[in-house]
PDB file of C-alpha atoms in Angstrom:
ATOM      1  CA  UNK A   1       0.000   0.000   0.000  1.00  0.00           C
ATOM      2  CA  UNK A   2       1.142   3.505  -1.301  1.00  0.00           C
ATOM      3  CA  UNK A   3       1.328   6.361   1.567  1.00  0.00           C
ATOM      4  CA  UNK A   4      -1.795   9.092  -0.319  1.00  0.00           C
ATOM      5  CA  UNK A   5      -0.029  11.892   1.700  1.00  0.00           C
ATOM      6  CA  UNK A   6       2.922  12.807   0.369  1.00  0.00           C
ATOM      7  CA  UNK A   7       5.309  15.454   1.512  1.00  0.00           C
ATOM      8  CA  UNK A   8       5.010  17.776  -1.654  1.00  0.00           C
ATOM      9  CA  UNK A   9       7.558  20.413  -1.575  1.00  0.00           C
ATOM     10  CA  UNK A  10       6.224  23.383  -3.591  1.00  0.00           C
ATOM     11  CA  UNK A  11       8.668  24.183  -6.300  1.00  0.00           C
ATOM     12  CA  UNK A  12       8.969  27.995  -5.869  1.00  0.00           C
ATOM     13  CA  UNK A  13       8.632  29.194 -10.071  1.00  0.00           C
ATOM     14  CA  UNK A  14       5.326  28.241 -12.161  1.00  0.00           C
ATOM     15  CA  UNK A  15       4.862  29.892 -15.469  1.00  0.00           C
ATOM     16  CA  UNK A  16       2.497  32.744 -15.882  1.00  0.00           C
ATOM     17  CA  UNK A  17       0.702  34.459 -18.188  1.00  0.00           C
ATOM     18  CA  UNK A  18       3.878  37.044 -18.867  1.00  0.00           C
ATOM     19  CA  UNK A  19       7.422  37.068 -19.165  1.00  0.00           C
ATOM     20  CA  UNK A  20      10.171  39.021 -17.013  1.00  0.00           C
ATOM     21  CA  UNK A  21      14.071  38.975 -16.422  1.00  0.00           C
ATOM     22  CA  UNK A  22      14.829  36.500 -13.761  1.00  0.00           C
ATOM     23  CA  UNK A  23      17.537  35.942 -11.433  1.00  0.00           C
ATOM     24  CA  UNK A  24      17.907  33.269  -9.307  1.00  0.00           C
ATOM     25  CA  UNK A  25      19.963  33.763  -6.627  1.00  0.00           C
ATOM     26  CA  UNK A  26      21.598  30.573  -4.814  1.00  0.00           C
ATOM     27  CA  UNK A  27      23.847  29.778  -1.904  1.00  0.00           C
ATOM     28  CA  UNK A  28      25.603  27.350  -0.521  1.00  0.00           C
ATOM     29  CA  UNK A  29      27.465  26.178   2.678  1.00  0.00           C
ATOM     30  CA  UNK A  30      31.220  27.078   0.667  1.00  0.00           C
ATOM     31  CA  UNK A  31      32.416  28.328  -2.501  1.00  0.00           C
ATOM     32  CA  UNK A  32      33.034  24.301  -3.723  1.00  0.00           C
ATOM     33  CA  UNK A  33      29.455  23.788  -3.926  1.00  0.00           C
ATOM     34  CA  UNK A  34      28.549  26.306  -5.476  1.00  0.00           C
ATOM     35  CA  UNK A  35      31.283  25.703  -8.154  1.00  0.00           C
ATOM     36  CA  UNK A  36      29.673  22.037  -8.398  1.00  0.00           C
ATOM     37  CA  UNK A  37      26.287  23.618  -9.068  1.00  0.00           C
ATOM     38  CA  UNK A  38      27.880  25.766 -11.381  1.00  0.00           C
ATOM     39  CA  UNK A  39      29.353  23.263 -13.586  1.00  0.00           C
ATOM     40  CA  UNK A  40      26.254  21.256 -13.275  1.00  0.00           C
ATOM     41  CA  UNK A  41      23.875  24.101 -14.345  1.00  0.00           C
ATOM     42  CA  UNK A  42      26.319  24.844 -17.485  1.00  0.00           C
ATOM     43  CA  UNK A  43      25.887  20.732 -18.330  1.00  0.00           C
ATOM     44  CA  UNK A  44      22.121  21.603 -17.972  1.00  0.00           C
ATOM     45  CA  UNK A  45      22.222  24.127 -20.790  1.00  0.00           C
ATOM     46  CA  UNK A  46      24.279  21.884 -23.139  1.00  0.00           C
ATOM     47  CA  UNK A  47      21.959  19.113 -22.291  1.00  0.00           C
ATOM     48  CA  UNK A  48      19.097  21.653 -23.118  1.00  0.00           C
ATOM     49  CA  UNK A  49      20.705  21.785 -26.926  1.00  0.00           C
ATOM     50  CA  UNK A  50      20.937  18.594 -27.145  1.00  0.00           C
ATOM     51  CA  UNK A  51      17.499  16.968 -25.971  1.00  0.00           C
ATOM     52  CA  UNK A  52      15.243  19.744 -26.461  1.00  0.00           C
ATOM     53  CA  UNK A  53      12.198  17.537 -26.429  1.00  0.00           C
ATOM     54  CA  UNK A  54      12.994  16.788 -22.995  1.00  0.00           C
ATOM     55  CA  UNK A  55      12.392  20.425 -21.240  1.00  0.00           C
ATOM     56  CA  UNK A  56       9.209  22.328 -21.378  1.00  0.00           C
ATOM     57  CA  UNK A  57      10.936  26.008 -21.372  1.00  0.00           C
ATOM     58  CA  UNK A  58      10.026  29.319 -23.374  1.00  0.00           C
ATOM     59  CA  UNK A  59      13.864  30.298 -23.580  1.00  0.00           C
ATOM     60  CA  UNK A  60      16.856  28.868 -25.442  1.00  0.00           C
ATOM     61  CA  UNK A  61      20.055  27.774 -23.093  1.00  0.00           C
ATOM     62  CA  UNK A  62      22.066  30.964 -25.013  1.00  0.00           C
ATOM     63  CA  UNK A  63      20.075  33.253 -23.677  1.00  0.00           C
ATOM     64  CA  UNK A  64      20.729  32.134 -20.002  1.00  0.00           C
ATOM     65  CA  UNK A  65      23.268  33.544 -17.891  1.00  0.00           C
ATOM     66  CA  UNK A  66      24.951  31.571 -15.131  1.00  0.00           C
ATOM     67  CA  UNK A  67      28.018  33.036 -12.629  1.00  0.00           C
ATOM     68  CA  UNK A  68      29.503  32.336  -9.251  1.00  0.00           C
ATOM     69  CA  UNK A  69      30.634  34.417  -7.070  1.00  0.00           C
ATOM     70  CA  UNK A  70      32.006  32.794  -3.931  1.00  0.00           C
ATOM     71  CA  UNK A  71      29.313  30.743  -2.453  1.00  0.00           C
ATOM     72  CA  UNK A  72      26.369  32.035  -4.413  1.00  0.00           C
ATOM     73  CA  UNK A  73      25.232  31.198  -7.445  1.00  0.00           C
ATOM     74  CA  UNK A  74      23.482  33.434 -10.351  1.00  0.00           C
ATOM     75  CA  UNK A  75      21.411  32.638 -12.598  1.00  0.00           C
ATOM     76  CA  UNK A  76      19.644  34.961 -15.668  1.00  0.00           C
ATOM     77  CA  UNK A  77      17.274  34.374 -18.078  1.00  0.00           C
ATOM     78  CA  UNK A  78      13.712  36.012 -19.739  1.00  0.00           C
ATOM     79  CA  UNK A  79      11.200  33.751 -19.027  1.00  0.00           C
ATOM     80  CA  UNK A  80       7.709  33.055 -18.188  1.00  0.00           C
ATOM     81  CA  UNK A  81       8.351  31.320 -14.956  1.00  0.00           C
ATOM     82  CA  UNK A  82       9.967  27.988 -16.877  1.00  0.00           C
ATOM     83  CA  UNK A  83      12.606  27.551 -14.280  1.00  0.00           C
ATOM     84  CA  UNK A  84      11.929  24.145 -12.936  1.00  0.00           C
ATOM     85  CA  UNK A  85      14.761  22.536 -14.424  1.00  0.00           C
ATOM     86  CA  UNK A  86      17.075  24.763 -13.270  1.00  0.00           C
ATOM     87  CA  UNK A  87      15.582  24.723  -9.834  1.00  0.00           C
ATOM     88  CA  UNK A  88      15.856  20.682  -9.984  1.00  0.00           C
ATOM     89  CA  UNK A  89      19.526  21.280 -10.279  1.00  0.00           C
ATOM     90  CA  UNK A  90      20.261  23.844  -7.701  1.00  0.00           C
ATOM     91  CA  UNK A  91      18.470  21.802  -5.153  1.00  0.00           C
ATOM     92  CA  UNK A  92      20.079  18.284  -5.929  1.00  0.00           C
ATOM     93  CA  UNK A  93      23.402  19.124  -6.571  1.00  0.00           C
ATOM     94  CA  UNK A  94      23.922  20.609  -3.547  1.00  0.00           C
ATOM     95  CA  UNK A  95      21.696  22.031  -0.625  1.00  0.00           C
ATOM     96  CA  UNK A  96      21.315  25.392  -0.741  1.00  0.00           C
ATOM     97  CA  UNK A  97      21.123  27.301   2.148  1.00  0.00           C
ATOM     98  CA  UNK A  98      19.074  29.956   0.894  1.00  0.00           C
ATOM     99  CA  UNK A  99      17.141  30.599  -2.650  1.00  0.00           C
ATOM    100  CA  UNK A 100      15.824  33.612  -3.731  1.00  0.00           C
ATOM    101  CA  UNK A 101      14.505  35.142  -6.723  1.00  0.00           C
ATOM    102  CA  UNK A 102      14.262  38.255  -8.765  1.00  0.00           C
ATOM    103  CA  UNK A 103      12.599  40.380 -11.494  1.00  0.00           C
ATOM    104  CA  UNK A 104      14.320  42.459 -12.810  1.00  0.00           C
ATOM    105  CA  UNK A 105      17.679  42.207 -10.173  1.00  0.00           C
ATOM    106  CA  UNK A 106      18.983  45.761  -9.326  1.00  0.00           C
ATOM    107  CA  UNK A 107      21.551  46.910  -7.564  1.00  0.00           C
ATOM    108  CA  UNK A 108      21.562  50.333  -6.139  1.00  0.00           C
ATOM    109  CA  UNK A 109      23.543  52.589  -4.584  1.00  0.00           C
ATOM    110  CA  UNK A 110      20.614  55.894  -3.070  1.00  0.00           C
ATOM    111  CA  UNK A 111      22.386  59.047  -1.857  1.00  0.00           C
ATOM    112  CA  UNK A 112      19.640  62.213  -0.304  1.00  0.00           C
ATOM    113  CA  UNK A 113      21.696  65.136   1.292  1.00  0.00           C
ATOM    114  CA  UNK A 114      20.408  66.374   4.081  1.00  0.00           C
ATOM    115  CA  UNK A 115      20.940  69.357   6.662  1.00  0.00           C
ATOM    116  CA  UNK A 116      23.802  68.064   9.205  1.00  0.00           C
ATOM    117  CA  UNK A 117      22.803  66.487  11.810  1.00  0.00           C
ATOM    118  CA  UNK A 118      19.217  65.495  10.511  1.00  0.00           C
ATOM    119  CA  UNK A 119      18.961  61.554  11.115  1.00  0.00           C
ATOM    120  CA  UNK A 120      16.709  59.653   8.652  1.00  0.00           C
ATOM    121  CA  UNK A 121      14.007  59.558  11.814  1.00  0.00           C
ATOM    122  CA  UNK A 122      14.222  63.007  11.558  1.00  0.00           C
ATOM    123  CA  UNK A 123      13.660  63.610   8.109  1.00  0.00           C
ATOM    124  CA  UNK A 124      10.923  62.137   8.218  1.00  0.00           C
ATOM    125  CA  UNK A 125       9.349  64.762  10.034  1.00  0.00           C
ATOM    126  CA  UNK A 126      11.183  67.697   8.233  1.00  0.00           C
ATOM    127  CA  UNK A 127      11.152  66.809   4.717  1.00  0.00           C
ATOM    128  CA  UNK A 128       8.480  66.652   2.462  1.00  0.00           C
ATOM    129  CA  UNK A 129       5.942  63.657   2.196  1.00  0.00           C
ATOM    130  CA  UNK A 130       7.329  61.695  -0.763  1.00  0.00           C
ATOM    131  CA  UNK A 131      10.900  62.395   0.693  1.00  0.00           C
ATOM    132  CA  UNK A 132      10.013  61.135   3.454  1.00  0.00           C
ATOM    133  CA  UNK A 133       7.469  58.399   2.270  1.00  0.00           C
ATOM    134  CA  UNK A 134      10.881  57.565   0.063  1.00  0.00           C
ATOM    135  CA  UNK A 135      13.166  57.451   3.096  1.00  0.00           C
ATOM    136  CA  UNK A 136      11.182  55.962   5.219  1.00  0.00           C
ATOM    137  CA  UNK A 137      10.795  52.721   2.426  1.00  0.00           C
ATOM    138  CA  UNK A 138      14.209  52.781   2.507  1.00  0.00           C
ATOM    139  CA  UNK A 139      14.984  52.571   6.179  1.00  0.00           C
ATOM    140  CA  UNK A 140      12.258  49.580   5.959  1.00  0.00           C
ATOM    141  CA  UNK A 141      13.850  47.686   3.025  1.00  0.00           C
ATOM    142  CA  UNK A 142      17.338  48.412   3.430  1.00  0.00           C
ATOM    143  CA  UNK A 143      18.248  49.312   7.221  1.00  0.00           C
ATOM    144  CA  UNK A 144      19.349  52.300   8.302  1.00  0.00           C
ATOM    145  CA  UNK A 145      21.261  54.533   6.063  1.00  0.00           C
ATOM    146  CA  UNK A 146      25.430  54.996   5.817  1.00  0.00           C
ATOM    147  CA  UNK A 147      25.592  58.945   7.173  1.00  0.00           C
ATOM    148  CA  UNK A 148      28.428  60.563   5.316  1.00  0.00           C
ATOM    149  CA  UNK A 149      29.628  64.113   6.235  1.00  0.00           C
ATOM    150  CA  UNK A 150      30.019  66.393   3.830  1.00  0.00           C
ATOM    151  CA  UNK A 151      31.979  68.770   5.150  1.00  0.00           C
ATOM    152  CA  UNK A 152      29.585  71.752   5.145  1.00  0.00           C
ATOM    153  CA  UNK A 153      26.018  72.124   6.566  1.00  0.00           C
ATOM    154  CA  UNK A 154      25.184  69.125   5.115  1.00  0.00           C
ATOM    155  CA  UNK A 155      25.653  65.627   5.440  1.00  0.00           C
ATOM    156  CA  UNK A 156      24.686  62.189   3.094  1.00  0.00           C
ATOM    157  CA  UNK A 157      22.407  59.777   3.897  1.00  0.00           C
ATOM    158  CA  UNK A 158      23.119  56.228   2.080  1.00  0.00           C
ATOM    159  CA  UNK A 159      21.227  53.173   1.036  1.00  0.00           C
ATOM    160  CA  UNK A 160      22.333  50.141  -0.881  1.00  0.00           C
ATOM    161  CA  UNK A 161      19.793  48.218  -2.243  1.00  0.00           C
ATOM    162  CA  UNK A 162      19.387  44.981  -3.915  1.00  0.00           C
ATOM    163  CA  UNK A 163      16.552  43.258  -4.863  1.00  0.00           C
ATOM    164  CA  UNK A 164      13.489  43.306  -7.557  1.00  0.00           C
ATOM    165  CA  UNK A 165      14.035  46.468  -9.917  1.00  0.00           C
ATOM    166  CA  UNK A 166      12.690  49.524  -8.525  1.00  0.00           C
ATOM    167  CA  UNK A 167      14.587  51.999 -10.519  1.00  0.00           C
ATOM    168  CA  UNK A 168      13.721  53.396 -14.208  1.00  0.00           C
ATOM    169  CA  UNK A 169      17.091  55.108 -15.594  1.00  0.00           C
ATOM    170  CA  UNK A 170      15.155  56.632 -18.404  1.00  0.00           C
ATOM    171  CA  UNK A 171      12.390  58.190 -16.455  1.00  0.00           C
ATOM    172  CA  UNK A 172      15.041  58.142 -13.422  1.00  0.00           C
ATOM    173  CA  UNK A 173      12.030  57.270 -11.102  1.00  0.00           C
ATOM    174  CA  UNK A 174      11.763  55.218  -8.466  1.00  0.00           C
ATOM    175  CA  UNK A 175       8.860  52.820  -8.317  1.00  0.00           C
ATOM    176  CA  UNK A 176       8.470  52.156  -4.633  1.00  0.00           C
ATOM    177  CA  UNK A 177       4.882  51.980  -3.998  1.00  0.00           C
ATOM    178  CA  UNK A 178       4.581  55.313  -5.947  1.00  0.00           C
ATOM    179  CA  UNK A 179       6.560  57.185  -8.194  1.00  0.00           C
ATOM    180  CA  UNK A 180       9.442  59.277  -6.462  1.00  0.00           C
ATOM    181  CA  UNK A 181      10.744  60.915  -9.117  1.00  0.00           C
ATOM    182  CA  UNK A 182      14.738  61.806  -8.944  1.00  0.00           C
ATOM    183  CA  UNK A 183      15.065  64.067 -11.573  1.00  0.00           C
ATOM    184  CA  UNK A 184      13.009  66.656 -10.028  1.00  0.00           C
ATOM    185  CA  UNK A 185      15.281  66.412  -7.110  1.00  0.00           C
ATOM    186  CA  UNK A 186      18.766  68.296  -6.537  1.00  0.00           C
ATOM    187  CA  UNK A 187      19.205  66.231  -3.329  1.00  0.00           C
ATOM    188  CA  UNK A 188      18.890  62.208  -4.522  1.00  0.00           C
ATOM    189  CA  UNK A 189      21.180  60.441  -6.801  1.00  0.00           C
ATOM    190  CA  UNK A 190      21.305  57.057  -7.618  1.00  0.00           C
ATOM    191  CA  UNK A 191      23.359  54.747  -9.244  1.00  0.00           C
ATOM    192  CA  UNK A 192      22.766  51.561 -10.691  1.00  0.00           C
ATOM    193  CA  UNK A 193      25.757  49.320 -10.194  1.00  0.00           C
ATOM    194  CA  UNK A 194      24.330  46.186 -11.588  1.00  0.00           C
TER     195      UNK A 194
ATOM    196  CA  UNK B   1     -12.342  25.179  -1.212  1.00  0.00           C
ATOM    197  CA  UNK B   2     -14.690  24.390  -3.608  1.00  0.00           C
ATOM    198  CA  UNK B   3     -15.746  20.713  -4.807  1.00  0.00           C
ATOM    199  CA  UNK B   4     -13.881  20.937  -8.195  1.00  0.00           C
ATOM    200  CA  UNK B   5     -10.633  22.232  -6.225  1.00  0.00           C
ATOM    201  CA  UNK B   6     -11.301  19.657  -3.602  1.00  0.00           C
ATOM    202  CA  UNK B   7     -11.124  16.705  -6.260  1.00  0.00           C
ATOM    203  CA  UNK B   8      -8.353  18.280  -8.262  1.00  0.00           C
ATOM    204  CA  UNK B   9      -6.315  18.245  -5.254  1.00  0.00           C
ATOM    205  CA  UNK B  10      -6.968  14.294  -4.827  1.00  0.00           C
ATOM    206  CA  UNK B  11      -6.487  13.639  -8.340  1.00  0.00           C
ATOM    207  CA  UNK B  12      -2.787  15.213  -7.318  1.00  0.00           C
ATOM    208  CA  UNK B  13      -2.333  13.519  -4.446  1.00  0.00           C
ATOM    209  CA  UNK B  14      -3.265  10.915  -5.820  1.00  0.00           C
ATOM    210  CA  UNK B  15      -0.313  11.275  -8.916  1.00  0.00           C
ATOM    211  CA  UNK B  16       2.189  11.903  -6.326  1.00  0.00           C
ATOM    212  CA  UNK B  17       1.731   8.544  -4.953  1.00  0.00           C
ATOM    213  CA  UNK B  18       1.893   6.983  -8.256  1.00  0.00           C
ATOM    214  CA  UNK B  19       5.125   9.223  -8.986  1.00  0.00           C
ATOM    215  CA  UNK B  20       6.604   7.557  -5.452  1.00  0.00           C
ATOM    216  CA  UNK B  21       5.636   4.235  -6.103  1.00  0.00           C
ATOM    217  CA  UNK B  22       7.322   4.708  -9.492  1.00  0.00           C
ATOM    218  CA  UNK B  23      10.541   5.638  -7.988  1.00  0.00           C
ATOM    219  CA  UNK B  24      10.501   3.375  -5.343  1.00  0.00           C
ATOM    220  CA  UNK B  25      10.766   0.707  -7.638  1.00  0.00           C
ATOM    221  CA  UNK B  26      13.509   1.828  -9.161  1.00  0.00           C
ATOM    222  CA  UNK B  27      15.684   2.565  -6.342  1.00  0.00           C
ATOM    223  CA  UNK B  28      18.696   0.799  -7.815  1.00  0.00           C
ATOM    224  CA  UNK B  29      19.320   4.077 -10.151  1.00  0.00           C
ATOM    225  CA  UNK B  30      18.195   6.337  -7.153  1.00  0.00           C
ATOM    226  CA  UNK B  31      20.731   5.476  -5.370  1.00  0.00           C
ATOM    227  CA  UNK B  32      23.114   5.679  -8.386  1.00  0.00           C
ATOM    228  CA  UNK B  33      22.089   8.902  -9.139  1.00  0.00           C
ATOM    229  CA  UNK B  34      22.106  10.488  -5.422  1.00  0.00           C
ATOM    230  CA  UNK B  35      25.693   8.655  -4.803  1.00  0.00           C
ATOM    231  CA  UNK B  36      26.606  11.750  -7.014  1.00  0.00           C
ATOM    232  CA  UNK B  37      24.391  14.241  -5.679  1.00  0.00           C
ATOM    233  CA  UNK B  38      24.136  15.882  -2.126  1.00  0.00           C
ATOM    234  CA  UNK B  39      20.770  14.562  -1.428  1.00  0.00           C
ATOM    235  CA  UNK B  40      19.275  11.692  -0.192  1.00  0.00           C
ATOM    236  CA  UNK B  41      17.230   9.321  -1.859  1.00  0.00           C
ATOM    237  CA  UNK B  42      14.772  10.162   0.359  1.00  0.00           C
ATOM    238  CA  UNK B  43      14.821  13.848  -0.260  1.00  0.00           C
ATOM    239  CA  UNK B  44      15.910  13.233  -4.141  1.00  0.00           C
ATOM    240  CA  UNK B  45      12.342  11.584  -4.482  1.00  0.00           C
ATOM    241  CA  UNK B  46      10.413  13.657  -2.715  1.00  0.00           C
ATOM    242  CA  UNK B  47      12.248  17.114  -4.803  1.00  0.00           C
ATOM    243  CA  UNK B  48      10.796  14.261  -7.900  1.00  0.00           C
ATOM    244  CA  UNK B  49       7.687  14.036  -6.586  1.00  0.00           C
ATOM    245  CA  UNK B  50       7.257  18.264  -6.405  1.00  0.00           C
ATOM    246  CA  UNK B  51       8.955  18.765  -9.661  1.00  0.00           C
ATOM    247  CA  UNK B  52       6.566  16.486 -11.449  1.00  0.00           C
ATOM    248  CA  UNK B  53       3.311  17.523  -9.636  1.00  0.00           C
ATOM    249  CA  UNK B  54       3.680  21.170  -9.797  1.00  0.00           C
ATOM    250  CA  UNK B  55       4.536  20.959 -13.270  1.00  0.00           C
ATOM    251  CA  UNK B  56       2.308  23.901 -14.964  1.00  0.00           C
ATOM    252  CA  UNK B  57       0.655  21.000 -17.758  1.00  0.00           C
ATOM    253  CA  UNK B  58       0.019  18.717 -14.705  1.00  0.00           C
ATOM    254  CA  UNK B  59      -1.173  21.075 -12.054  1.00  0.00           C
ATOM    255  CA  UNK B  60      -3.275  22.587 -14.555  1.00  0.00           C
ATOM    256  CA  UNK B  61      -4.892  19.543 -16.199  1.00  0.00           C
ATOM    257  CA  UNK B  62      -5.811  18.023 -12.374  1.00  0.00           C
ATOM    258  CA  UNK B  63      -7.545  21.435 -12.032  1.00  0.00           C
ATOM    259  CA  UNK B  64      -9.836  21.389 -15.387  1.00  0.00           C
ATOM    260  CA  UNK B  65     -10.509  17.722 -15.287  1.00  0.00           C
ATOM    261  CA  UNK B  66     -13.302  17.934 -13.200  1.00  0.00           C
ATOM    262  CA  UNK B  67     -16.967  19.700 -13.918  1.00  0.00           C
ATOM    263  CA  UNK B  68     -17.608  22.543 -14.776  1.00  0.00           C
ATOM    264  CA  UNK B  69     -14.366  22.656 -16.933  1.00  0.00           C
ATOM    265  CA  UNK B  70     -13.918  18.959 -17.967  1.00  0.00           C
ATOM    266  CA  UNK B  71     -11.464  19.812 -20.581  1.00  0.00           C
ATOM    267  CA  UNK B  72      -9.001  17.452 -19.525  1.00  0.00           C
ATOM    268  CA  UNK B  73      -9.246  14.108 -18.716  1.00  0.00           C
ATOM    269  CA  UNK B  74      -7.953  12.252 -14.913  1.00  0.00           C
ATOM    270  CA  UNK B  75      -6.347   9.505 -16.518  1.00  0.00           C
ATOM    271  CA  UNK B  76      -4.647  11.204 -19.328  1.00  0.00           C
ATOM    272  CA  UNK B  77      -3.659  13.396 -16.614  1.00  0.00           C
ATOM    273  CA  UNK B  78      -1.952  10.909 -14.653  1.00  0.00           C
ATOM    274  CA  UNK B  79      -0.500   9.699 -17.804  1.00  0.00           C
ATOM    275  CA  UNK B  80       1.439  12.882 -18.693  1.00  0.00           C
ATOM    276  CA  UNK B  81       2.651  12.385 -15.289  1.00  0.00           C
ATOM    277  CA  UNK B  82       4.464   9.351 -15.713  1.00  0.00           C
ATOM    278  CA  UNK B  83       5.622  10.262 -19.198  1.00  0.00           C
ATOM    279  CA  UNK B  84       7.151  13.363 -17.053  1.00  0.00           C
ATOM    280  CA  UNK B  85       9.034  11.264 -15.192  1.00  0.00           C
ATOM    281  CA  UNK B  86      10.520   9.467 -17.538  1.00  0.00           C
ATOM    282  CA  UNK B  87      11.960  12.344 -18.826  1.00  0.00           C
ATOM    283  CA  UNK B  88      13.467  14.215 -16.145  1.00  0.00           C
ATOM    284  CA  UNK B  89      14.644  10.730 -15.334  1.00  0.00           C
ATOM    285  CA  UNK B  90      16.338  10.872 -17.883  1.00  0.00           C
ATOM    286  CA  UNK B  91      18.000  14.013 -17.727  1.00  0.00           C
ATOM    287  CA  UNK B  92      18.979  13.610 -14.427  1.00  0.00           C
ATOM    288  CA  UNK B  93      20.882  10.313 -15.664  1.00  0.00           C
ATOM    289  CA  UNK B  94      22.752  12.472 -18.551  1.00  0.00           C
ATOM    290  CA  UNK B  95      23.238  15.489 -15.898  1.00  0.00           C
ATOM    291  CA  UNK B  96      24.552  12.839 -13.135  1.00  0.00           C
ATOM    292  CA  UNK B  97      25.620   9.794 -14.271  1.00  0.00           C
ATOM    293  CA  UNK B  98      27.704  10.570 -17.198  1.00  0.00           C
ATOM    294  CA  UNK B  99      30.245  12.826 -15.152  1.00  0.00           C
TER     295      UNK B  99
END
């Protein structure tokens, strides 16, 4: 007699309706792991060339992206969600200790200068509301902010922030939870570093 | 949880076990395959067992097999399941076994 109850581990990506950039972000106990996945994810693209029939995917394996960087592992492709392959493969190799996934990964480095001596508490109460709706999403998602004298009067507040993509460069807006745009601001800068 | 939801859900369930069952018989390459793996058997079927029943064709056949939808069928369901199987069986015997 068959057990009816199975454990069933819910595999985290199912396809949708749409497409987006995704990054899947793994890591693992040490760096040799992660190389092992790796290599294993690069023989999973070859054998995606090879035996097409055998994978249900809406991307080809040279559009796919894979790096290491010490104990974490990257992987990039546009797709609809059809990442259970690749998921098969970061999860057997080796155990990751942590999984997480993106659309549309950013990187960000978010600079406001503000009067010395105002703390990012205190702006929120000084500034105006979407600069201080904006910090205060900021303090939330990324911690409390790197304070960086200037010098002068004023002094830096700084965020790094990784994660979904939250920044347009060409409309140099920020989409967090409404549109903070930069451009209309002398005070905020941000940079994009990946 | 509606009744349709209710017996798509079983109809899953139920596929899982077959998918088990499946690889319980053939535990000979299981082992093979996990000697080169960081898994267990254990946990190398049950990661099976997920991959095959959240599969979008098979998660979404269970749920319009029943009425009102109907459009699929159970059987041909649990079918595609097993012919699933096969192939990520085999893929994980070119990914694994061929290093």
């Amino acid at each position: 007699m068959r057990r009816a109850d199975h454990k069933v581990y819910i595999f985290k990506f199912r396809p949708s309706s749409h497409s987006d950039d995704y990054t899947i972000v793994a890591t693992y106990r040490d760096a040799g792991r992660a190389e092992k996945v790796r290599r294993a994810l690069e023989r999973l693209l070859k054998d995606m060339e090879k035996h097409p029939d055998d994978y249900n995917v809406d991307w080809s394996p040279d559009e796919a992206r894979i790096l290491l960087d010490g104990e974490k592992v990257w992987f990039e492709v546009y797709t609809a969600g059809y990442l259970e392959d690749v998921e098969s493969v970061i999860r057997k190799v080796a155990k990751p200790e942590n999984i997480e996934c993106y659309r549309y990964y950013q990187e960000l480095r978010i600079r406001v200068r503000v009067p010395k001596g105002l703390t990012a508490e205190l702006a929120l109460l000084v500034l105006d509301r979407e600069e201080a709706e904006a910090i205060r999403w900021f303090r939330e998602n990324c911690g409390e902010p790197k304070v960086i004298d200037c010098g002068d009067d004023t002094q830096i507040l700084e965020w790094f922030y990784s994660g979904d993509g939250i920044y347009g460069e060409d409309e140099d807006t920020l989409y967090i939870g409404f549109e903070f745009r930069i451009e209309d601001r002398d005070n905020w800068e941000v940079w994009e570093i990946k | 949880m509606n009744e349709r939801m209710k017996r798509a859900e079983n109809l899953l369930r139920e596929i899982a076990g077959m998918i088990r069952g499946e690889l319980e018989n053939r535990m000979d390459l299981i082992e093979k395959i996990t000697s080169r793996l960081e898994v267990t058997p254990e946990e190398y079927m049950e990661l099976m067992v997920s991959e095959v029943v959240t599969n979008s064709e098979i998660y979404v056949g269970a749920e319009f097999a029943f009425p009102p939808t109907q459009s699929h069928n159970p059987e041909k369901v649990k079918n595609k399941a097993l012919k699933l199987l096969e192939k990520k069986l085999r893929r994980d015997c070119r990914l694994f076994l061929t290093i």
